[in-house]
Amino acid sequence: MRQYPPKPEKVYFFGTCLIDMAYPEAGMAAIRLIQREGVEVVFPREQSCCGQPAYNSGFPDEARRVAEKQMKIFHKPYPIVVPSGSCAGMMRHHYPKLFAKDPDLSRIEAFSERIFELTEFLVHVLEIQLEDRGAPVTVTWHSSCHAAREMGVVEDSKSLIRQLGNVKLVTLENEYQCCGFGGTFAVKQPEISTAMVTDKIDDIRKTGAVEVLGGDCGCLMNITGAMTHRRIPITGRHIAEFIWERIHD
């Protein structure tokens, strides 16, 4: 079991590509949730991708160059909070594999130990307590593959939602079934990807929820895009944005 550090004075925030380009409101909400607990958030403007697209596409040399840049940028010994199970999984579990032959592997391992997925950090390090100020609503939760299988943070995310007294959380029948995005998979195998997201949407509709929440913007982009295409009136949001909307004055 992972050992969690005491509450820090400062953390780094790794924004991720999709939050930077498509979901900035989710990133800002995540930062505000951390700041709410009295922790200073440092956002290095030079940060970029975690390297996962290159890594998954079979370009390890290119992925290492991207990873090296991030390790140089996030060089101070602060925890690094990542609002994505996918990017967090890459940085925590795959950086040591990517640099397995590096003579200074301990440096990479020390970096990876500082990686925390957002909800994991809120629950185990900050021990955040939430008071729901929103109207009653029914939601469901999509568990991304990396959050579930690599980071193991699904229950952390759900525990935060369950703190919100006016929110009814309905579990998907096939909760751990992939939504079909998979980064480059959706481009390389569009027919299979479409079939998978169709199954996911049908599962969401069965819950009666008006909103689907998630911790990975790639999955949310895929699911909500497909629902919009089918004119299904169910919205999708990152958990940070949803929580912040319901708790702040």
mmCIF file of C-alpha atoms in Angstrom:
data_model
loop_
_atom_site.group_PDB
_atom_site.id
_atom_site.type_symbol
_atom_site.label_atom_id
_atom_site.label_comp_id
_atom_site.label_asym_id
_atom_site.label_seq_id
_atom_site.Cartn_x
_atom_site.Cartn_y
_atom_site.Cartn_z
ATOM 1 C CA MET A 1 0.000 0.000 0.000
ATOM 2 C CA ARG A 2 1.258 3.459 -0.879
ATOM 3 C CA GLN A 3 2.527 5.606 1.981
ATOM 4 C CA TYR A 4 1.143 9.139 1.828
ATOM 5 C CA PRO A 5 3.084 12.197 2.969
ATOM 6 C CA PRO A 6 1.784 14.827 5.398
ATOM 7 C CA LYS A 7 -0.006 17.869 4.014
ATOM 8 C CA PRO A 8 2.572 19.975 2.123
ATOM 9 C CA GLU A 9 2.891 23.747 1.936
ATOM 10 C CA LYS A 10 3.334 23.682 -1.851
ATOM 11 C CA VAL A 11 2.497 21.385 -4.731
ATOM 12 C CA TYR A 12 3.181 21.366 -8.431
ATOM 13 C CA PHE A 13 0.190 21.108 -10.768
ATOM 14 C CA PHE A 14 0.632 19.206 -14.029
ATOM 15 C CA GLY A 15 -2.162 20.512 -16.219
ATOM 16 C CA THR A 16 -2.254 17.867 -19.019
ATOM 17 C CA CYS A 17 -2.685 18.610 -22.727
ATOM 18 C CA LEU A 18 -6.455 18.207 -22.840
ATOM 19 C CA ILE A 19 -7.095 20.455 -19.861
ATOM 20 C CA ASP A 20 -4.797 23.057 -21.378
ATOM 21 C CA MET A 21 -6.436 22.941 -24.806
ATOM 22 C CA ALA A 22 -10.036 21.879 -24.196
ATOM 23 C CA TYR A 23 -11.013 21.785 -20.495
ATOM 24 C CA PRO A 24 -9.331 24.734 -18.733
ATOM 25 C CA GLU A 25 -12.286 25.101 -16.366
ATOM 26 C CA ALA A 26 -11.531 21.628 -14.969
ATOM 27 C CA GLY A 27 -7.922 22.589 -14.351
ATOM 28 C CA MET A 28 -8.869 25.803 -12.588
ATOM 29 C CA ALA A 29 -11.381 23.967 -10.412
ATOM 30 C CA ALA A 30 -8.745 21.414 -9.429
ATOM 31 C CA ILE A 31 -6.307 24.169 -8.493
ATOM 32 C CA ARG A 32 -8.959 25.945 -6.412
ATOM 33 C CA LEU A 33 -9.800 22.748 -4.538
ATOM 34 C CA ILE A 34 -6.156 22.414 -3.520
ATOM 35 C CA GLN A 35 -5.823 26.104 -2.644
ATOM 36 C CA ARG A 36 -8.974 25.827 -0.536
ATOM 37 C CA GLU A 37 -7.008 23.583 1.818
ATOM 38 C CA GLY A 38 -4.310 26.199 2.331
ATOM 39 C CA VAL A 39 -1.780 24.706 -0.079
ATOM 40 C CA GLU A 40 0.108 26.871 -2.571
ATOM 41 C CA VAL A 41 -0.133 25.599 -6.145
ATOM 42 C CA VAL A 42 2.836 26.078 -8.471
ATOM 43 C CA PHE A 43 2.083 25.844 -12.196
ATOM 44 C CA PRO A 44 5.246 25.870 -14.325
ATOM 45 C CA ARG A 45 4.316 27.484 -17.621
ATOM 46 C CA GLU A 46 6.995 25.533 -19.503
ATOM 47 C CA GLN A 47 5.291 22.185 -18.876
ATOM 48 C CA SER A 48 3.954 20.188 -21.814
ATOM 49 C CA CYS A 49 2.845 16.612 -22.525
ATOM 50 C CA CYS A 50 3.616 13.661 -20.249
ATOM 51 C CA GLY A 51 4.915 11.717 -23.267
ATOM 52 C CA GLN A 52 2.236 9.044 -23.338
ATOM 53 C CA PRO A 53 1.142 9.513 -27.007
ATOM 54 C CA ALA A 54 4.684 8.890 -28.234
ATOM 55 C CA TYR A 55 5.216 6.048 -25.761
ATOM 56 C CA ASN A 56 2.016 4.232 -26.735
ATOM 57 C CA SER A 57 2.729 4.721 -30.441
ATOM 58 C CA GLY A 58 6.093 2.980 -30.256
ATOM 59 C CA PHE A 59 8.443 5.972 -30.095
ATOM 60 C CA PRO A 60 10.349 5.513 -26.814
ATOM 61 C CA ASP A 61 13.207 7.866 -27.699
ATOM 62 C CA GLU A 62 10.794 10.712 -28.375
ATOM 63 C CA ALA A 63 8.829 9.862 -25.217
ATOM 64 C CA ARG A 64 12.035 9.978 -23.153
ATOM 65 C CA ARG A 65 12.851 13.450 -24.467
ATOM 66 C CA VAL A 66 9.408 14.687 -23.457
ATOM 67 C CA ALA A 67 9.668 13.021 -20.056
ATOM 68 C CA GLU A 68 13.127 14.474 -19.426
ATOM 69 C CA LYS A 69 11.767 17.945 -20.053
ATOM 70 C CA GLN A 70 9.024 17.471 -17.468
ATOM 71 C CA MET A 71 11.454 16.130 -14.886
ATOM 72 C CA LYS A 72 13.694 19.167 -15.350
ATOM 73 C CA ILE A 73 10.758 21.565 -15.071
ATOM 74 C CA PHE A 74 9.239 19.914 -11.958
ATOM 75 C CA HIS A 75 12.615 19.671 -10.230
ATOM 76 C CA LYS A 76 11.782 20.890 -6.717
ATOM 77 C CA PRO A 77 10.700 18.208 -4.209
ATOM 78 C CA TYR A 78 7.014 19.160 -4.143
ATOM 79 C CA PRO A 79 4.251 16.620 -4.754
ATOM 80 C CA ILE A 80 3.025 16.745 -8.366
ATOM 81 C CA VAL A 81 -0.777 16.652 -8.636
ATOM 82 C CA VAL A 82 -2.229 15.433 -11.932
ATOM 83 C CA PRO A 83 -5.972 15.740 -12.764
ATOM 84 C CA SER A 84 -5.895 12.619 -14.934
ATOM 85 C CA GLY A 85 -5.458 8.954 -14.142
ATOM 86 C CA SER A 86 -3.996 8.440 -17.597
ATOM 87 C CA CYS A 87 -1.216 11.036 -17.390
ATOM 88 C CA ALA A 88 -0.572 10.224 -13.736
ATOM 89 C CA GLY A 89 -0.244 6.543 -14.615
ATOM 90 C CA MET A 90 2.267 7.339 -17.338
ATOM 91 C CA MET A 91 4.407 9.498 -15.073
ATOM 92 C CA ARG A 92 4.215 7.290 -11.998
ATOM 93 C CA HIS A 93 4.394 3.789 -13.479
ATOM 94 C CA HIS A 94 5.847 4.075 -16.966
ATOM 95 C CA TYR A 95 8.631 6.624 -16.532
ATOM 96 C CA PRO A 96 10.709 4.077 -14.548
ATOM 97 C CA LYS A 97 10.103 1.522 -17.323
ATOM 98 C CA LEU A 98 10.953 4.051 -20.006
ATOM 99 C CA PHE A 99 14.268 4.808 -18.276
ATOM 100 C CA ALA A 100 14.957 1.267 -17.029
ATOM 101 C CA LYS A 101 18.486 1.271 -18.528
ATOM 102 C CA ASP A 102 19.327 4.757 -17.301
ATOM 103 C CA PRO A 103 22.324 4.685 -14.906
ATOM 104 C CA ASP A 104 20.532 7.290 -12.799
ATOM 105 C CA LEU A 105 17.282 5.349 -12.515
ATOM 106 C CA SER A 106 16.879 6.352 -8.865
ATOM 107 C CA ARG A 107 16.354 9.951 -10.019
ATOM 108 C CA ILE A 108 13.437 8.899 -12.240
ATOM 109 C CA GLU A 109 11.953 6.717 -9.502
ATOM 110 C CA ALA A 110 12.135 9.591 -7.024
ATOM 111 C CA PHE A 111 10.291 11.799 -9.505
ATOM 112 C CA SER A 112 7.593 9.180 -10.112
ATOM 113 C CA GLU A 113 7.037 8.779 -6.371
ATOM 114 C CA ARG A 114 5.965 12.432 -6.267
ATOM 115 C CA ILE A 115 3.110 11.870 -8.723
ATOM 116 C CA PHE A 116 -0.436 11.914 -7.320
ATOM 117 C CA GLU A 117 -3.721 11.717 -9.174
ATOM 118 C CA LEU A 118 -5.954 14.611 -8.092
ATOM 119 C CA THR A 119 -8.676 12.745 -6.180
ATOM 120 C CA GLU A 120 -6.082 10.493 -4.551
ATOM 121 C CA PHE A 121 -4.292 13.619 -3.306
ATOM 122 C CA LEU A 122 -7.478 15.296 -2.080
ATOM 123 C CA VAL A 123 -8.569 12.217 -0.148
ATOM 124 C CA HIS A 124 -5.358 10.786 1.284
ATOM 125 C CA VAL A 125 -3.057 13.790 1.645
ATOM 126 C CA LEU A 126 -5.379 16.758 2.148
ATOM 127 C CA GLU A 127 -8.197 14.716 3.734
ATOM 128 C CA ILE A 128 -10.631 17.196 2.219
ATOM 129 C CA GLN A 129 -14.138 17.591 3.662
ATOM 130 C CA LEU A 130 -16.938 18.822 1.416
ATOM 131 C CA GLU A 131 -20.255 20.510 2.147
ATOM 132 C CA ASP A 132 -22.768 20.314 -0.694
ATOM 133 C CA ARG A 133 -24.509 23.594 -1.537
ATOM 134 C CA GLY A 134 -26.130 22.405 -4.770
ATOM 135 C CA ALA A 135 -29.610 21.235 -5.703
ATOM 136 C CA PRO A 136 -30.463 17.505 -5.762
ATOM 137 C CA VAL A 137 -29.087 15.766 -8.848
ATOM 138 C CA THR A 138 -28.493 12.242 -10.141
ATOM 139 C CA VAL A 139 -25.120 11.477 -11.703
ATOM 140 C CA THR A 140 -23.122 8.466 -12.814
ATOM 141 C CA TRP A 141 -19.392 7.845 -12.889
ATOM 142 C CA HIS A 142 -17.126 6.633 -15.689
ATOM 143 C CA SER A 143 -14.033 4.864 -14.388
ATOM 144 C CA SER A 144 -11.200 5.384 -16.865
ATOM 145 C CA CYS A 145 -8.940 2.415 -17.546
ATOM 146 C CA HIS A 146 -5.766 4.005 -16.179
ATOM 147 C CA ALA A 147 -7.447 5.425 -13.068
ATOM 148 C CA ALA A 148 -8.832 1.978 -12.279
ATOM 149 C CA ARG A 149 -6.051 -0.359 -13.334
ATOM 150 C CA GLU A 150 -2.871 1.661 -12.903
ATOM 151 C CA MET A 151 -3.529 4.318 -10.293
ATOM 152 C CA GLY A 152 -6.268 2.512 -8.354
ATOM 153 C CA VAL A 153 -8.060 5.745 -7.475
ATOM 154 C CA VAL A 154 -11.668 5.050 -8.488
ATOM 155 C CA GLU A 155 -12.883 4.696 -4.911
ATOM 156 C CA ASP A 156 -11.147 7.939 -3.998
ATOM 157 C CA SER A 157 -13.133 9.737 -6.686
ATOM 158 C CA LYS A 158 -16.399 8.125 -5.631
ATOM 159 C CA SER A 159 -15.788 8.908 -1.964
ATOM 160 C CA LEU A 160 -15.614 12.607 -2.833
ATOM 161 C CA ILE A 161 -18.893 12.437 -4.745
ATOM 162 C CA ARG A 162 -20.519 10.615 -1.825
ATOM 163 C CA GLN A 163 -19.593 13.484 0.490
ATOM 164 C CA LEU A 164 -22.026 15.639 -1.500
ATOM 165 C CA GLY A 165 -25.321 15.165 0.312
ATOM 166 C CA ASN A 166 -27.607 16.219 -2.537
ATOM 167 C CA VAL A 167 -25.910 14.083 -5.181
ATOM 168 C CA LYS A 168 -27.232 10.614 -5.988
ATOM 169 C CA LEU A 169 -24.496 8.469 -7.558
ATOM 170 C CA VAL A 170 -25.762 5.611 -9.735
ATOM 171 C CA THR A 171 -23.222 2.956 -10.712
ATOM 172 C CA LEU A 172 -22.905 1.922 -14.340
ATOM 173 C CA GLU A 173 -23.769 -1.699 -15.082
ATOM 174 C CA ASN A 174 -20.484 -2.139 -16.995
ATOM 175 C CA GLU A 175 -18.489 0.428 -15.087
ATOM 176 C CA TYR A 176 -15.028 -0.884 -15.935
ATOM 177 C CA GLN A 177 -15.634 -1.281 -19.656
ATOM 178 C CA CYS A 178 -13.454 1.053 -21.728
ATOM 179 C CA CYS A 179 -15.179 3.961 -23.462
ATOM 180 C CA GLY A 180 -13.212 3.278 -26.640
ATOM 181 C CA PHE A 181 -11.035 6.381 -26.663
ATOM 182 C CA GLY A 182 -7.580 5.065 -25.816
ATOM 183 C CA GLY A 183 -5.816 8.055 -27.347
ATOM 184 C CA THR A 184 -4.490 6.946 -30.727
ATOM 185 C CA PHE A 185 -6.671 3.817 -30.592
ATOM 186 C CA ALA A 186 -9.738 5.893 -31.496
ATOM 187 C CA VAL A 187 -7.905 7.077 -34.627
ATOM 188 C CA LYS A 188 -6.387 3.743 -35.618
ATOM 189 C CA GLN A 189 -9.512 1.667 -34.928
ATOM 190 C CA PRO A 190 -12.469 4.064 -35.401
ATOM 191 C CA GLU A 191 -15.087 1.372 -36.013
ATOM 192 C CA ILE A 192 -14.206 -0.551 -32.854
ATOM 193 C CA SER A 193 -13.928 2.688 -30.889
ATOM 194 C CA THR A 194 -17.375 3.791 -32.056
ATOM 195 C CA ALA A 195 -18.917 0.462 -31.041
ATOM 196 C CA MET A 196 -17.335 0.732 -27.598
ATOM 197 C CA VAL A 197 -18.487 4.282 -26.922
ATOM 198 C CA THR A 198 -21.971 3.351 -28.117
ATOM 199 C CA ASP A 199 -22.096 0.610 -25.482
ATOM 200 C CA LYS A 200 -20.865 3.093 -22.872
ATOM 201 C CA ILE A 201 -23.534 5.647 -23.788
ATOM 202 C CA ASP A 202 -26.293 3.033 -23.652
ATOM 203 C CA ASP A 203 -25.079 2.082 -20.176
ATOM 204 C CA ILE A 204 -25.104 5.731 -19.078
ATOM 205 C CA ARG A 205 -28.650 6.248 -20.320
ATOM 206 C CA LYS A 206 -29.904 3.277 -18.294
ATOM 207 C CA THR A 207 -28.901 4.986 -15.041
ATOM 208 C CA GLY A 208 -31.300 7.908 -15.463
ATOM 209 C CA ALA A 209 -28.453 10.299 -14.644
ATOM 210 C CA VAL A 210 -28.467 13.813 -16.049
ATOM 211 C CA GLU A 211 -24.677 14.030 -15.929
ATOM 212 C CA VAL A 212 -21.715 11.674 -16.260
ATOM 213 C CA LEU A 213 -18.595 12.498 -14.276
ATOM 214 C CA GLY A 214 -15.043 11.383 -14.867
ATOM 215 C CA GLY A 215 -11.464 12.040 -13.910
ATOM 216 C CA ASP A 216 -9.955 11.884 -17.396
ATOM 217 C CA CYS A 217 -10.752 14.488 -20.023
ATOM 218 C CA GLY A 218 -9.934 12.146 -22.907
ATOM 219 C CA CYS A 219 -12.729 9.789 -21.895
ATOM 220 C CA LEU A 220 -15.098 12.683 -21.272
ATOM 221 C CA MET A 221 -14.322 14.188 -24.671
ATOM 222 C CA ASN A 222 -15.060 10.877 -26.360
ATOM 223 C CA ILE A 223 -18.247 10.133 -24.427
ATOM 224 C CA THR A 224 -19.766 13.611 -24.532
ATOM 225 C CA GLY A 225 -18.832 14.066 -28.188
ATOM 226 C CA ALA A 226 -20.629 10.857 -29.088
ATOM 227 C CA MET A 227 -23.666 11.836 -26.993
ATOM 228 C CA THR A 228 -23.809 15.228 -28.670
ATOM 229 C CA HIS A 229 -23.642 13.550 -32.076
ATOM 230 C CA ARG A 230 -26.616 11.373 -31.082
ATOM 231 C CA ARG A 231 -28.415 14.371 -29.537
ATOM 232 C CA ILE A 232 -28.579 12.757 -26.111
ATOM 233 C CA PRO A 233 -29.208 15.467 -23.466
ATOM 234 C CA ILE A 234 -26.726 14.209 -20.868
ATOM 235 C CA THR A 235 -23.773 16.393 -19.973
ATOM 236 C CA GLY A 236 -20.308 15.284 -18.907
ATOM 237 C CA ARG A 237 -17.796 17.004 -16.643
ATOM 238 C CA HIS A 238 -14.524 16.462 -14.873
ATOM 239 C CA ILE A 239 -15.055 15.685 -11.207
ATOM 240 C CA ALA A 240 -13.060 18.740 -10.091
ATOM 241 C CA GLU A 241 -15.321 21.158 -11.919
ATOM 242 C CA PHE A 242 -18.436 19.399 -10.627
ATOM 243 C CA ILE A 243 -17.278 19.449 -7.005
ATOM 244 C CA TRP A 244 -16.085 23.046 -7.066
ATOM 245 C CA GLU A 245 -19.399 24.245 -8.492
ATOM 246 C CA ARG A 246 -21.288 22.550 -5.657
ATOM 247 C CA ILE A 247 -19.179 23.672 -2.709
ATOM 248 C CA HIS A 248 -17.979 27.218 -3.260
ATOM 249 C CA ASP A 249 -19.921 30.308 -2.256
#
